[in-house]
């Protein structure tokens, strides 16, 4: 509510200065659907230089496009001059922009449900594109010629899928057919980073499973991932069926990796490079791959307790356990989760020590016993942890006694 009040103040200031000003786009859509939102964009007749003069703190994020950020009490609001755009190049950016009326501004937008304006001072809706009608009918419809809209910005094809799956709307037939017609032209005009941002937004609403199906139907999924070109619908449905049981905070890359479950680590890291992922996402991919190997080792392969303790101590282990466990046939899930619950209970103290970085035997302990800092000390600390966890020993002196019996201890 605070954001609403502050945004309304901005509108009041601009209207008082003589400029028609409304809330625009997604906030209006969500408001009409009774979906509360603090993300309020403002559209106005005022040119950017006037906006900058009227408000004490602004950020010039897109002056060439008539866009400025107004900061009020630490809250940021995007304020854009009503505009029309012409002559798009590279499927992304217009080369010509000029000021326009609210109606012309609405006509340049992507979908009718996003082309609405709301006057917060008079509580009046302005709908020049029949967006309210499509909201009621639960339809995603491009404004004007859908082919033209998608040629202006090809990312809109993916956004259509995001809105469709988020709200459980249907894509209007002409809009649908235009996406199919232009799906293969998504790249190179759209940067992979923008596609990845859309995936994150789909995941935010728990809709990646239905989004992947819709992207597949429209020919977009195989454009993004050409390796899936020969994938049959039934195979995709089988891959994504477990998604609904994944934890809410599952990293988006985990969903993508599950489209390629049998790929080597090198191949999965190659996917990360292709998607231009962050270091954090690449690190998750490394842990995810190693976790899968560890969790599904042959039964006769012995995994030490110290390895399990380090695995469980990693914050990402919970997500990996949930993903892999929930991907098993239903008859095997209970056994999988029971095994790991018991193992974690057994190793509870060791896991906590690893997470808090509080080993039973420390470098100070070894110094006191006559070991000088260096490679030998590092190896002895590793052995101390292995002895402590594998043998479930809680007494540091007992661990040191065992270390003293090892050839490593007497090494000079």
Short mmCIF file of C-alpha atoms in Angstrom, two decimals:
data_model
loop_
_atom_site.label_atom_id
_atom_site.label_comp_id
_atom_site.label_asym_id
_atom_site.label_seq_id
_atom_site.Cartn_x
_atom_site.Cartn_y
_atom_site.Cartn_z
CA UNK A 1 0.00 0.00 0.00
CA UNK A 2 2.91 2.36 0.68
CA UNK A 3 4.10 2.03 -2.92
CA UNK A 4 0.60 2.87 -4.14
CA UNK A 5 0.48 6.03 -2.03
CA UNK A 6 3.91 7.17 -3.21
CA UNK A 7 3.12 6.43 -6.86
CA UNK A 8 -0.12 8.35 -6.49
CA UNK A 9 1.89 11.34 -5.19
CA UNK A 10 3.99 11.24 -8.37
CA UNK A 11 0.82 11.25 -10.48
CA UNK A 12 -0.57 14.19 -8.47
CA UNK A 13 2.61 16.20 -8.99
CA UNK A 14 2.60 15.63 -12.75
CA UNK A 15 -1.13 16.31 -13.12
CA UNK A 16 -0.80 19.49 -11.06
CA UNK A 17 1.93 20.58 -13.49
CA UNK A 18 -0.56 20.11 -16.35
CA UNK A 19 0.34 16.66 -17.68
CA UNK A 20 -2.05 13.74 -18.13
CA UNK A 21 -0.57 10.88 -16.09
CA UNK A 22 -1.70 7.31 -15.38
CA UNK A 23 -0.56 4.03 -13.88
CA UNK A 24 0.27 1.73 -16.80
CA UNK A 25 0.75 -1.85 -17.88
CA UNK A 26 1.22 -4.78 -15.54
CA UNK A 27 0.05 -3.11 -12.34
CA UNK A 28 -3.30 -2.23 -13.96
CA UNK A 29 -3.68 -5.79 -15.26
CA UNK A 30 -2.92 -7.29 -11.85
CA UNK A 31 -5.18 -4.80 -10.06
CA UNK A 32 -8.13 -5.75 -12.26
CA UNK A 33 -7.39 -9.43 -11.56
CA UNK A 34 -7.22 -8.81 -7.79
CA UNK A 35 -3.53 -9.71 -7.75
CA UNK A 36 -1.83 -7.18 -5.41
CA UNK A 37 1.38 -5.71 -6.81
CA UNK A 38 3.90 -3.11 -5.66
CA UNK A 39 5.49 -2.85 -9.10
CA UNK A 40 3.88 0.33 -10.43
CA UNK A 41 4.88 1.92 -13.73
CA UNK A 42 3.71 5.41 -14.59
CA UNK A 43 3.02 6.89 -18.03
CA UNK A 44 2.73 10.63 -18.60
CA UNK A 45 2.55 13.43 -21.16
CA UNK A 46 5.48 15.14 -19.45
CA UNK A 47 8.83 14.98 -21.28
CA UNK A 48 11.78 13.59 -19.35
CA UNK A 49 13.45 16.97 -18.81
CA UNK A 50 10.31 18.22 -17.07
CA UNK A 51 10.06 15.05 -14.98
CA UNK A 52 13.65 15.58 -13.85
CA UNK A 53 12.89 19.17 -12.84
CA UNK A 54 9.72 18.27 -10.94
CA UNK A 55 11.33 15.64 -8.72
CA UNK A 56 14.40 16.09 -6.55
CA UNK A 57 15.83 12.62 -7.12
CA UNK A 58 15.73 10.87 -10.49
CA UNK A 59 17.80 8.26 -12.30
CA UNK A 60 18.19 8.65 -16.10
CA UNK A 61 17.85 5.01 -17.18
CA UNK A 62 16.50 5.49 -20.70
CA UNK A 63 16.29 9.13 -21.68
CA UNK A 64 16.39 8.27 -25.39
CA UNK A 65 13.20 6.26 -24.86
CA UNK A 66 11.59 8.88 -22.62
CA UNK A 67 12.11 6.84 -19.45
CA UNK A 68 13.35 8.04 -16.07
CA UNK A 69 13.29 6.53 -12.59
CA UNK A 70 11.74 8.77 -9.92
CA UNK A 71 12.89 8.03 -6.37
CA UNK A 72 10.51 8.90 -3.53
CA UNK A 73 11.35 7.97 0.07
CA UNK A 74 13.78 5.36 -1.20
CA UNK A 75 11.21 3.72 -3.50
CA UNK A 76 11.85 3.71 -7.24
CA UNK A 77 9.17 4.19 -9.90
CA UNK A 78 9.64 4.05 -13.65
CA UNK A 79 8.04 7.08 -15.28
CA UNK A 80 7.80 7.07 -19.08
CA UNK A 81 6.58 9.67 -21.52
CA UNK A 82 3.68 8.51 -23.71
CA UNK A 83 5.38 7.51 -26.97
CA UNK A 84 5.07 5.72 -30.27
CA UNK A 85 7.89 3.74 -31.83
CA UNK A 86 8.87 3.13 -35.44
CA UNK A 87 11.40 1.26 -37.55
CA UNK A 88 12.53 -1.56 -35.30
CA UNK A 89 15.92 -3.04 -36.11
CA UNK A 90 17.43 -6.37 -35.04
CA UNK A 91 14.09 -7.55 -33.67
CA UNK A 92 14.57 -5.59 -30.49
CA UNK A 93 15.01 -1.82 -30.66
CA UNK A 94 13.13 1.02 -32.39
CA UNK A 95 15.22 3.57 -34.28
CA UNK A 96 12.58 6.30 -34.12
CA UNK A 97 10.65 7.44 -31.04
CA UNK A 98 8.30 10.39 -30.67
CA UNK A 99 5.88 11.61 -28.03
CA UNK A 100 2.29 10.50 -28.40
CA UNK A 101 -1.16 10.38 -26.87
CA UNK A 102 -2.13 7.70 -24.32
CA UNK A 103 -4.04 5.88 -27.06
CA UNK A 104 -1.00 5.78 -29.38
CA UNK A 105 1.15 4.67 -26.46
CA UNK A 106 -1.21 1.77 -25.77
CA UNK A 107 -1.03 0.65 -29.40
CA UNK A 108 2.78 0.20 -29.24
CA UNK A 109 2.58 -2.27 -26.33
CA UNK A 110 2.76 -6.05 -26.59
CA UNK A 111 -0.55 -7.58 -25.45
CA UNK A 112 -4.00 -6.15 -24.84
CA UNK A 113 -3.94 -7.13 -21.16
CA UNK A 114 -0.82 -4.96 -20.76
CA UNK A 115 -2.18 -1.99 -22.70
CA UNK A 116 -4.41 -0.61 -19.94
CA UNK A 117 -4.14 2.67 -18.01
CA UNK A 118 -5.52 3.58 -14.59
CA UNK A 119 -6.02 7.06 -13.18
CA UNK A 120 -5.48 6.69 -9.41
CA UNK A 121 -6.85 10.19 -8.76
CA UNK A 122 -10.27 9.57 -10.31
CA UNK A 123 -10.14 5.75 -10.17
CA UNK A 124 -10.87 5.59 -13.90
CA UNK A 125 -9.80 2.82 -16.30
CA UNK A 126 -8.66 3.78 -19.81
CA UNK A 127 -8.80 0.87 -22.25
CA UNK A 128 -7.96 1.63 -25.89
CA UNK A 129 -7.21 -1.98 -26.91
CA UNK A 130 -10.07 -4.02 -25.38
CA UNK A 131 -7.71 -5.38 -22.78
CA UNK A 132 -10.41 -5.65 -20.12
CA UNK A 133 -12.48 -7.80 -22.48
CA UNK A 134 -9.54 -10.17 -22.99
CA UNK A 135 -8.88 -10.29 -19.25
CA UNK A 136 -12.46 -11.40 -18.72
CA UNK A 137 -12.18 -13.94 -21.55
CA UNK A 138 -8.77 -15.08 -20.21
CA UNK A 139 -7.00 -14.51 -23.52
CA UNK A 140 -3.48 -13.41 -24.46
CA UNK A 141 -3.86 -11.32 -27.63
CA UNK A 142 -1.21 -9.24 -29.36
CA UNK A 143 -2.15 -5.60 -29.91
CA UNK A 144 -2.76 -4.99 -33.61
CA UNK A 145 -0.91 -7.24 -36.07
CA UNK A 146 0.74 -10.06 -34.07
CA UNK A 147 3.36 -10.61 -36.78
CA UNK A 148 4.40 -6.96 -36.50
CA UNK A 149 4.49 -7.11 -32.69
CA UNK A 150 6.80 -10.15 -32.70
CA UNK A 151 9.06 -8.77 -35.41
CA UNK A 152 9.46 -5.62 -33.29
CA UNK A 153 10.62 -7.66 -30.30
CA UNK A 154 10.87 -11.43 -30.64
CA UNK A 155 11.12 -11.92 -26.89
CA UNK A 156 7.40 -11.14 -26.82
CA UNK A 157 6.80 -14.69 -28.08
CA UNK A 158 8.25 -16.09 -24.86
CA UNK A 159 6.45 -13.49 -22.78
CA UNK A 160 3.17 -14.63 -24.34
CA UNK A 161 3.89 -18.11 -23.00
CA UNK A 162 4.80 -16.73 -19.58
CA UNK A 163 1.56 -14.78 -19.27
CA UNK A 164 -0.46 -17.68 -20.65
CA UNK A 165 0.89 -20.20 -18.14
CA UNK A 166 1.06 -17.79 -15.20
CA UNK A 167 -2.60 -16.81 -15.48
CA UNK A 168 -3.83 -20.02 -17.13
CA UNK A 169 -4.99 -17.99 -20.15
CA UNK A 170 -5.31 -19.18 -23.74
CA UNK A 171 -3.25 -17.59 -26.51
CA UNK A 172 -5.59 -16.11 -29.12
CA UNK A 173 -5.43 -18.04 -32.42
CA UNK A 174 -3.83 -15.35 -34.64
CA UNK A 175 -1.30 -14.55 -31.92
CA UNK A 176 -0.65 -18.27 -31.52
CA UNK A 177 -0.10 -18.82 -35.23
CA UNK A 178 2.21 -15.80 -35.46
CA UNK A 179 4.41 -17.26 -32.70
CA UNK A 180 4.64 -20.58 -34.53
CA UNK A 181 5.52 -18.73 -37.74
CA UNK A 182 8.34 -16.72 -36.12
CA UNK A 183 9.61 -19.17 -33.46
CA UNK A 184 12.70 -20.13 -35.44
CA UNK A 185 13.73 -16.47 -35.76
CA UNK A 186 14.06 -15.93 -31.99
CA UNK A 187 17.85 -15.80 -32.28
CA UNK A 188 20.12 -13.94 -32.83
CA UNK A 189 18.05 -10.81 -32.21
CA UNK A 190 17.16 -11.89 -28.65
CA UNK A 191 20.05 -12.23 -26.20
CA UNK A 192 20.16 -15.48 -24.26
CA UNK A 193 20.27 -13.48 -21.01
CA UNK A 194 16.78 -12.12 -21.76
CA UNK A 195 15.44 -15.62 -22.41
CA UNK A 196 16.95 -16.79 -19.12
CA UNK A 197 15.27 -13.90 -17.29
CA UNK A 198 11.94 -15.07 -18.70
CA UNK A 199 12.64 -18.60 -17.43
CA UNK A 200 13.23 -17.16 -13.96
CA UNK A 201 9.92 -15.30 -14.11
CA UNK A 202 8.12 -18.49 -15.17
CA UNK A 203 9.70 -20.36 -12.25
CA UNK A 204 8.73 -17.57 -9.85
CA UNK A 205 5.09 -18.60 -10.29
CA UNK A 206 5.81 -22.34 -10.31
CA UNK A 207 4.95 -22.65 -13.98
CA UNK A 208 8.06 -24.05 -15.65
CA UNK A 209 6.46 -27.42 -16.36
CA UNK A 210 3.46 -25.99 -18.23
CA UNK A 211 5.69 -23.31 -19.76
CA UNK A 212 8.06 -25.90 -21.21
CA UNK A 213 5.09 -27.76 -22.72
CA UNK A 214 3.74 -24.57 -24.28
CA UNK A 215 7.17 -23.51 -25.54
CA UNK A 216 7.50 -26.98 -27.09
CA UNK A 217 4.08 -26.77 -28.77
CA UNK A 218 4.91 -23.42 -30.32
CA UNK A 219 8.36 -24.48 -31.54
CA UNK A 220 10.22 -22.20 -29.14
CA UNK A 221 11.71 -24.84 -26.84
CA UNK A 222 13.52 -26.57 -29.70
CA UNK A 223 14.74 -23.18 -30.93
CA UNK A 224 16.22 -22.46 -27.50
CA UNK A 225 17.54 -26.03 -27.11
CA UNK A 226 18.17 -27.51 -30.58
CA UNK A 227 19.28 -30.77 -28.90
CA UNK A 228 15.59 -31.43 -28.16
CA UNK A 229 14.67 -31.32 -31.85
CA UNK A 230 13.80 -35.03 -31.97
CA UNK A 231 12.13 -35.13 -28.56
CA UNK A 232 8.57 -36.46 -28.66
CA UNK A 233 5.82 -34.80 -26.63
CA UNK A 234 5.33 -37.90 -24.49
CA UNK A 235 9.05 -37.92 -23.64
CA UNK A 236 8.93 -34.27 -22.60
CA UNK A 237 5.85 -34.89 -20.46
CA UNK A 238 7.71 -37.70 -18.70
CA UNK A 239 10.74 -35.48 -18.05
CA UNK A 240 8.73 -32.64 -16.53
CA UNK A 241 6.21 -34.73 -14.56
CA UNK A 242 8.31 -34.55 -11.34
CA UNK A 243 8.64 -30.74 -11.56
CA UNK A 244 5.46 -30.20 -9.54
CA UNK A 245 7.09 -31.98 -6.58
CA UNK A 246 10.31 -29.93 -6.64
CA UNK A 247 10.92 -27.43 -3.78
CA UNK A 248 9.85 -23.83 -4.37
CA UNK A 249 13.43 -22.57 -4.20
CA UNK A 250 14.76 -25.00 -6.79
CA UNK A 251 17.29 -23.15 -8.99
CA UNK A 252 16.01 -22.69 -12.53
CA UNK A 253 19.06 -24.42 -13.96
CA UNK A 254 18.00 -27.64 -12.16
CA UNK A 255 14.83 -27.79 -14.27
CA UNK A 256 16.85 -27.35 -17.44
CA UNK A 257 19.39 -29.99 -16.40
CA UNK A 258 16.54 -32.43 -15.88
CA UNK A 259 15.71 -32.02 -19.57
CA UNK A 260 19.16 -33.51 -20.19
CA UNK A 261 19.49 -36.00 -17.30
CA UNK A 262 22.01 -38.32 -18.93
CA UNK A 263 24.51 -35.68 -20.03
CA UNK A 264 28.08 -35.72 -18.73
CA UNK A 265 29.35 -32.98 -16.44
CA UNK A 266 31.26 -31.47 -19.36
CA UNK A 267 28.08 -31.38 -21.45
CA UNK A 268 26.04 -29.87 -18.61
CA UNK A 269 28.65 -27.17 -18.05
CA UNK A 270 28.53 -26.52 -21.79
CA UNK A 271 24.79 -25.89 -21.41
CA UNK A 272 25.62 -23.38 -18.66
CA UNK A 273 28.01 -21.58 -21.00
CA UNK A 274 25.42 -21.57 -23.77
CA UNK A 275 22.86 -20.05 -21.40
CA UNK A 276 25.45 -17.51 -20.14
CA UNK A 277 24.78 -18.42 -16.53
CA UNK A 278 26.26 -16.88 -13.40
CA UNK A 279 29.10 -18.42 -11.42
CA UNK A 280 26.60 -19.35 -8.70
CA UNK A 281 24.48 -21.29 -11.19
CA UNK A 282 27.55 -23.03 -12.59
CA UNK A 283 28.62 -24.00 -9.06
CA UNK A 284 25.17 -25.44 -8.45
CA UNK A 285 25.49 -27.45 -11.66
CA UNK A 286 28.77 -28.93 -10.39
CA UNK A 287 27.22 -29.89 -7.06
CA UNK A 288 24.04 -31.17 -8.75
CA UNK A 289 26.01 -33.49 -11.03
CA UNK A 290 28.21 -34.81 -8.22
CA UNK A 291 25.20 -35.27 -5.95
CA UNK A 292 23.45 -37.37 -8.57
CA UNK A 293 26.49 -39.63 -8.93
CA UNK A 294 26.77 -39.99 -5.16
CA UNK A 295 23.07 -40.63 -4.53
CA UNK A 296 22.82 -43.31 -7.19
CA UNK A 297 26.09 -45.15 -6.68
CA UNK A 298 25.92 -48.95 -7.08
CA UNK A 299 24.86 -50.57 -3.80
CA UNK A 300 28.20 -52.33 -3.42
CA UNK A 301 30.06 -48.99 -3.60
CA UNK A 302 31.10 -47.86 -0.13
CA UNK A 303 30.63 -44.17 0.65
CA UNK A 304 32.28 -43.02 3.87
CA UNK A 305 30.24 -41.25 6.54
CA UNK A 306 32.52 -38.22 6.25
CA UNK A 307 31.50 -37.86 2.60
CA UNK A 308 27.81 -38.04 3.53
CA UNK A 309 28.32 -35.46 6.28
CA UNK A 310 29.92 -32.99 3.86
CA UNK A 311 27.16 -33.61 1.34
CA UNK A 312 24.36 -32.96 3.85
CA UNK A 313 26.18 -29.90 5.21
CA UNK A 314 25.96 -28.21 1.81
CA UNK A 315 22.86 -25.92 1.66
CA UNK A 316 22.05 -27.27 -1.82
CA UNK A 317 21.80 -30.88 -0.63
CA UNK A 318 18.13 -30.48 0.37
CA UNK A 319 17.15 -29.31 -3.11
CA UNK A 320 19.12 -32.14 -4.74
CA UNK A 321 17.57 -34.77 -2.46
CA UNK A 322 14.08 -33.46 -3.22
CA UNK A 323 14.69 -33.34 -6.96
CA UNK A 324 16.23 -36.79 -7.28
CA UNK A 325 13.93 -38.41 -4.74
CA UNK A 326 10.79 -37.01 -6.33
CA UNK A 327 11.98 -38.11 -9.77
CA UNK A 328 11.91 -41.76 -8.65
CA UNK A 329 8.91 -44.03 -9.19
CA UNK A 330 6.41 -43.52 -6.36
CA UNK A 331 7.12 -46.98 -4.90
CA UNK A 332 10.81 -46.08 -4.35
CA UNK A 333 10.43 -42.58 -2.90
CA UNK A 334 9.72 -43.52 0.72
CA UNK A 335 12.75 -45.80 0.90
CA UNK A 336 14.96 -43.06 -0.59
CA UNK A 337 13.81 -40.35 1.81
CA UNK A 338 13.83 -42.67 4.86
CA UNK A 339 17.43 -43.67 4.12
CA UNK A 340 18.63 -40.08 3.97
CA UNK A 341 16.59 -38.96 6.96
CA UNK A 342 18.17 -41.69 9.09
CA UNK A 343 21.64 -40.92 7.75
CA UNK A 344 21.25 -37.21 8.52
CA UNK A 345 20.05 -37.99 12.03
CA UNK A 346 23.09 -40.20 12.60
CA UNK A 347 25.41 -37.44 11.39
CA UNK A 348 23.55 -34.49 12.92
CA UNK A 349 26.42 -33.31 15.17
CA UNK A 350 29.03 -33.73 12.45
CA UNK A 351 26.89 -31.82 9.94
CA UNK A 352 26.46 -28.94 12.40
CA UNK A 353 30.21 -28.82 13.08
CA UNK A 354 30.97 -28.70 9.35
CA UNK A 355 28.42 -25.94 8.78
CA UNK A 356 29.76 -23.91 11.71
CA UNK A 357 33.38 -24.71 10.78
CA UNK A 358 34.04 -26.02 14.28
CA UNK A 359 36.06 -29.25 13.93
CA UNK A 360 36.89 -31.29 17.03
CA UNK A 361 40.60 -31.16 16.21
CA UNK A 362 41.95 -27.77 15.13
CA UNK A 363 45.29 -26.43 13.96
CA UNK A 364 45.78 -25.08 17.49
CA UNK A 365 45.27 -28.59 18.86
CA UNK A 366 47.95 -29.95 16.54
CA UNK A 367 50.34 -27.07 17.28
CA UNK A 368 50.04 -27.86 20.98
CA UNK A 369 50.95 -31.47 20.15
CA UNK A 370 54.09 -30.38 18.30
CA UNK A 371 52.93 -30.27 14.67
CA UNK A 372 54.12 -27.21 12.75
CA UNK A 373 51.88 -25.49 10.16
CA UNK A 374 52.26 -26.86 6.64
CA UNK A 375 51.16 -29.67 4.36
CA UNK A 376 51.52 -32.29 7.10
CA UNK A 377 49.18 -30.36 9.38
CA UNK A 378 46.60 -30.02 6.61
CA UNK A 379 46.63 -33.76 5.94
CA UNK A 380 46.38 -34.54 9.66
CA UNK A 381 43.36 -32.23 9.99
CA UNK A 382 41.68 -34.13 7.15
CA UNK A 383 42.46 -37.45 8.83
CA UNK A 384 41.17 -36.12 12.15
CA UNK A 385 37.83 -35.26 10.57
CA UNK A 386 37.66 -38.63 8.84
CA UNK A 387 38.34 -40.48 12.11
CA UNK A 388 35.86 -38.33 14.04
CA UNK A 389 32.98 -38.81 11.62
CA UNK A 390 33.59 -42.33 10.31
CA UNK A 391 34.14 -43.74 13.80
CA UNK A 392 31.63 -41.39 15.49
CA UNK A 393 34.24 -40.21 18.02
CA UNK A 394 33.41 -37.02 19.91
CA UNK A 395 36.59 -36.76 22.05
CA UNK A 396 39.38 -34.69 20.48
CA UNK A 397 42.13 -36.32 22.59
CA UNK A 398 41.07 -39.78 21.45
CA UNK A 399 41.27 -38.60 17.84
CA UNK A 400 44.77 -37.17 18.40
CA UNK A 401 45.82 -40.46 20.01
CA UNK A 402 44.81 -42.27 16.83
CA UNK A 403 46.61 -39.69 14.69
CA UNK A 404 49.83 -40.28 16.64
CA UNK A 405 49.77 -43.94 15.60
CA UNK A 406 49.76 -43.02 11.91
CA UNK A 407 52.98 -42.81 9.82
CA UNK A 408 51.82 -39.35 8.77
CA UNK A 409 52.29 -38.06 12.32
CA UNK A 410 55.99 -38.88 12.48
CA UNK A 411 56.72 -37.51 9.01
CA UNK A 412 59.21 -34.67 9.30
#
